[in-house]
PDB file of C-alpha atoms in Angstrom:
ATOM      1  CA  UNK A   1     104.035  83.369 114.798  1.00  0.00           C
ATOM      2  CA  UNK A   2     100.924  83.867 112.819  1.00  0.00           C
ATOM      3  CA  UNK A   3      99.020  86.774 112.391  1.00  0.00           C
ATOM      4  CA  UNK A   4      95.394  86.556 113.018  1.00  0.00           C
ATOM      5  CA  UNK A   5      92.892  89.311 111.901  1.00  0.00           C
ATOM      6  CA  UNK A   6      89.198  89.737 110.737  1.00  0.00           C
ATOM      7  CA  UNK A   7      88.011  90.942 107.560  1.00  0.00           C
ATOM      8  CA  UNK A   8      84.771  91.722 107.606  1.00  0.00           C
ATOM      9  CA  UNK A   9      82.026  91.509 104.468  1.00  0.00           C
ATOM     10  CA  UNK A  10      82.643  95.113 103.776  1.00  0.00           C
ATOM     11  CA  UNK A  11      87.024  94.986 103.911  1.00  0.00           C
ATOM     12  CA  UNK A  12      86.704  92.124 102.452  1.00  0.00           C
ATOM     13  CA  UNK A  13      85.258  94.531  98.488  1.00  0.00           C
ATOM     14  CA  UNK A  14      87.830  97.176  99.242  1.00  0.00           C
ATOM     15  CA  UNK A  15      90.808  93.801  99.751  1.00  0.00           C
ATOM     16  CA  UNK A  16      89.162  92.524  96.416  1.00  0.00           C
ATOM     17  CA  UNK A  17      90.173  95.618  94.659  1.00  0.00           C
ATOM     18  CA  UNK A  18      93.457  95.727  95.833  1.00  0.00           C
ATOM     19  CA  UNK A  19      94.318  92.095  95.104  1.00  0.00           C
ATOM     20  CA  UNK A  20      93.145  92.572  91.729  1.00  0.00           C
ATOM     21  CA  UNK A  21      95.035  95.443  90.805  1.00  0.00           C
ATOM     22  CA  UNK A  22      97.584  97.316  93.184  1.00  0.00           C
ATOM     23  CA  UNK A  23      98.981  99.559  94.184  1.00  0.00           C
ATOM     24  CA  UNK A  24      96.210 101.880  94.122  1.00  0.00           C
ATOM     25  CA  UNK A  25      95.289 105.295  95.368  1.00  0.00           C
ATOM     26  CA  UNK A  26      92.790 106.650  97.714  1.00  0.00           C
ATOM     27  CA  UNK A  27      90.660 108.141  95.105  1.00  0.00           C
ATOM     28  CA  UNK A  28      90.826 105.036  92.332  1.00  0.00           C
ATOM     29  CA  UNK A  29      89.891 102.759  95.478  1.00  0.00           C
ATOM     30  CA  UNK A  30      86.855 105.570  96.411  1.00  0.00           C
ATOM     31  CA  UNK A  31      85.900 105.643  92.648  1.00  0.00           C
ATOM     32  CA  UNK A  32      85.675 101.894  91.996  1.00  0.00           C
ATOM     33  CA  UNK A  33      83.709 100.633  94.860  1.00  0.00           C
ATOM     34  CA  UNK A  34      81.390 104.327  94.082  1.00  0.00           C
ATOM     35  CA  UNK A  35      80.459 102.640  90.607  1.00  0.00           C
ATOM     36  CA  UNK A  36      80.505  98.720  91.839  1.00  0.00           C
ATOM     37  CA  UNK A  37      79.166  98.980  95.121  1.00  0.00           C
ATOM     38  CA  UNK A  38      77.442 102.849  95.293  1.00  0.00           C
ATOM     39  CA  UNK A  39      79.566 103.674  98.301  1.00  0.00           C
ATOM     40  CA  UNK A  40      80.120 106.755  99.290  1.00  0.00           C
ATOM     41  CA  UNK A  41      84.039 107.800  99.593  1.00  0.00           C
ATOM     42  CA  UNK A  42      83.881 108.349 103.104  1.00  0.00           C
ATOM     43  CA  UNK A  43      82.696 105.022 103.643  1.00  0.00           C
ATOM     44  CA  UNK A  44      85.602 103.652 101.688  1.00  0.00           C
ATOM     45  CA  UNK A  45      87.989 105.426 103.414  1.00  0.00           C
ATOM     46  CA  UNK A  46      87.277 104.449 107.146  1.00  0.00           C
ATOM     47  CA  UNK A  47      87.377 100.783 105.489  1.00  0.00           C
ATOM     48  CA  UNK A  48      90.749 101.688 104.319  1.00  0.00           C
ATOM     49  CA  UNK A  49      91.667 102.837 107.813  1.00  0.00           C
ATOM     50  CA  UNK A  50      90.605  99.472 109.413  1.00  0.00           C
ATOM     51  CA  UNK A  51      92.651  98.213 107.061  1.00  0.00           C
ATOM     52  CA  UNK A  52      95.411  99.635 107.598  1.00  0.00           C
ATOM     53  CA  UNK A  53      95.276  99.278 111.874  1.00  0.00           C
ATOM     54  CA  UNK A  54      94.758  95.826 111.449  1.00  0.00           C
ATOM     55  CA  UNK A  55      97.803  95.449 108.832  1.00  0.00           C
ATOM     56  CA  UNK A  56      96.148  93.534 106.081  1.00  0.00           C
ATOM     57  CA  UNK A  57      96.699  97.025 103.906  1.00  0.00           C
ATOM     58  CA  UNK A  58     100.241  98.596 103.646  1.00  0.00           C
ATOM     59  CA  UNK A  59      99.977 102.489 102.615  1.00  0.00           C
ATOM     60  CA  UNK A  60     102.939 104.516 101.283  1.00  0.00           C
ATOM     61  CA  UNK A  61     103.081 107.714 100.401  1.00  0.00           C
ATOM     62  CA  UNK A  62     103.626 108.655  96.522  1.00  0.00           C
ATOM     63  CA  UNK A  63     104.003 112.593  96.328  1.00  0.00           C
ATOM     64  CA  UNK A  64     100.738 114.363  97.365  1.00  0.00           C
ATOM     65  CA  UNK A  65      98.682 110.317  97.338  1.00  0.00           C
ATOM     66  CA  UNK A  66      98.955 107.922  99.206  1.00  0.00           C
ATOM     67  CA  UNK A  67      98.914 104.344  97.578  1.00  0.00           C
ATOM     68  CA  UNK A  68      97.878 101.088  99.126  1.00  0.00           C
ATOM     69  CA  UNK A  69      98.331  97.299  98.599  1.00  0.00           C
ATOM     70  CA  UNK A  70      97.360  94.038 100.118  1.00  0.00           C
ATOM     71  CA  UNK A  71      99.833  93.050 102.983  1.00  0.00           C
ATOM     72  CA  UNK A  72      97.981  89.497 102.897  1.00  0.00           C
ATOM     73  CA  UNK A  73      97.841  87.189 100.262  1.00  0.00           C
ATOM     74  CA  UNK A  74      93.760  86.342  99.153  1.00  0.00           C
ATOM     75  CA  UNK A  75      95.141  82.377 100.008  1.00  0.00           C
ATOM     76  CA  UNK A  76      95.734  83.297 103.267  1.00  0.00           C
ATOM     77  CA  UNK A  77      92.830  85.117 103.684  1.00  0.00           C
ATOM     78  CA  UNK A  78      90.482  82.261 102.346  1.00  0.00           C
ATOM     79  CA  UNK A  79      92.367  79.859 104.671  1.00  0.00           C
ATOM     80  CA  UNK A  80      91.919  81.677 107.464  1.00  0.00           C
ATOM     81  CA  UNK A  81      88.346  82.771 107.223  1.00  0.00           C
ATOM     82  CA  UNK A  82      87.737  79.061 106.018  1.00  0.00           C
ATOM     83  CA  UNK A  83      89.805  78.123 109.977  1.00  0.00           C
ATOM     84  CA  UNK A  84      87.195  80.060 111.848  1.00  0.00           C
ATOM     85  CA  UNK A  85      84.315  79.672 109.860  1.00  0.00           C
ATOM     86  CA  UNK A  86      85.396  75.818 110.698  1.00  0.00           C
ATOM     87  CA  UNK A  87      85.604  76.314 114.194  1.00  0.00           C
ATOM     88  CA  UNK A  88      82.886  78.713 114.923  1.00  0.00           C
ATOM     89  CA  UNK A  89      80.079  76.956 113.540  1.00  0.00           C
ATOM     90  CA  UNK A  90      81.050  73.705 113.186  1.00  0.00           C
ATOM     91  CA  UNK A  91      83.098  73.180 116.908  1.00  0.00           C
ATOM     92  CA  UNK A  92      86.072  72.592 114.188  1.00  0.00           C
ATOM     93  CA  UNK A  93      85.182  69.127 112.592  1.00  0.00           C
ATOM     94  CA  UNK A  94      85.818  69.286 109.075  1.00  0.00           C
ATOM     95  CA  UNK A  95      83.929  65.999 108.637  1.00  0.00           C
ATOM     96  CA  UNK A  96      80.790  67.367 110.555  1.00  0.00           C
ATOM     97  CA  UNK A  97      81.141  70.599 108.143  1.00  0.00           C
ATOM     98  CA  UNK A  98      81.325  68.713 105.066  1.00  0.00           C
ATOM     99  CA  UNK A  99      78.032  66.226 106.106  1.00  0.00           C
ATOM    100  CA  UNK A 100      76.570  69.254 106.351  1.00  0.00           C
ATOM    101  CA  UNK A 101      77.349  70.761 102.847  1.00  0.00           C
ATOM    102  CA  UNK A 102      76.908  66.887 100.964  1.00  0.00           C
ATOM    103  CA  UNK A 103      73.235  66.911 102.947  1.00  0.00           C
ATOM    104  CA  UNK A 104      72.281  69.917 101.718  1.00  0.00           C
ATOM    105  CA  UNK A 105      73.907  69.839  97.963  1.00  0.00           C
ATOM    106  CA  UNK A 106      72.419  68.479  94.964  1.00  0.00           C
ATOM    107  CA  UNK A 107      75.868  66.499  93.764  1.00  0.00           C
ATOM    108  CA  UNK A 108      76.611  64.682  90.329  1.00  0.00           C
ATOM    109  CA  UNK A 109      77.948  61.646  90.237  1.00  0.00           C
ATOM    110  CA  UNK A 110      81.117  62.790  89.304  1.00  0.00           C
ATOM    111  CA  UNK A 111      81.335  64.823  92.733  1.00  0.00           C
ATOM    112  CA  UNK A 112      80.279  61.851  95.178  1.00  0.00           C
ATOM    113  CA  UNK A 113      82.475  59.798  93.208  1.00  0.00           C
ATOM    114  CA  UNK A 114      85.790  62.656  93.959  1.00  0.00           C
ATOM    115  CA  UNK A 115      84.243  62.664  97.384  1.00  0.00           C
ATOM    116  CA  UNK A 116      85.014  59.207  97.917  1.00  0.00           C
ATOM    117  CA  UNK A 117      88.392  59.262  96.761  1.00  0.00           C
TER     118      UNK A 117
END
């Protein structure tokens, strides 16, 4: 059975971090996204705890920190935000989706020719 969650805009920096580099603690999560993103750590951490209760984010404890990695591969992730993106504002035709993005793209003709393939 497959797991379905949502990662919003926000989870989806701190899940960026982790799939980069993990495991991580607390305070090297808090301290990155301080300098990229100018959060502060308490923001951070209730993104961490959303993490966690949906189960994208595993946390063990390591002595007196706790350390956290990505339960959920970025692939899956992509696919299924890509699946509902699909669905939700496209009524879940890829072809009507991809109209849609040709329309509105300036393409070479190296593109519309892989297009056609």
């Amino acid at each position: 059975m497959k797991r379905h969650w949502r990662i919003s805009v926000a989870e989806r920096e701190v899940m960026a971090l982790l799939w980069e580099r993990s495991p991580l603690g607390s305070a090297e999560i808090v301290d990155s996204l301080e300098t990229r993103k100018g959060w502060k750590p308490r923001t951070t951490r209730t993104l961490l705890d959303r993490l966690v209760a949906k189960k994208v984010v595993g946390v063990k404890a390591d002595g007196r920190r706790n350390l956290y990695r990505p339960l959920v591969r970025r692939e899956a992730s992509i696919e299924q935000e890509s699946r509902s993106f699909l669905r939700r504002i496209f009524g879940g035709e890829p072809a009507a989706m991809l109209i849609s993005l040709v329309e509105q793209t300036d393409l070479s003709p190296e593109e519309i020719r892989q297009l056609k393939e």
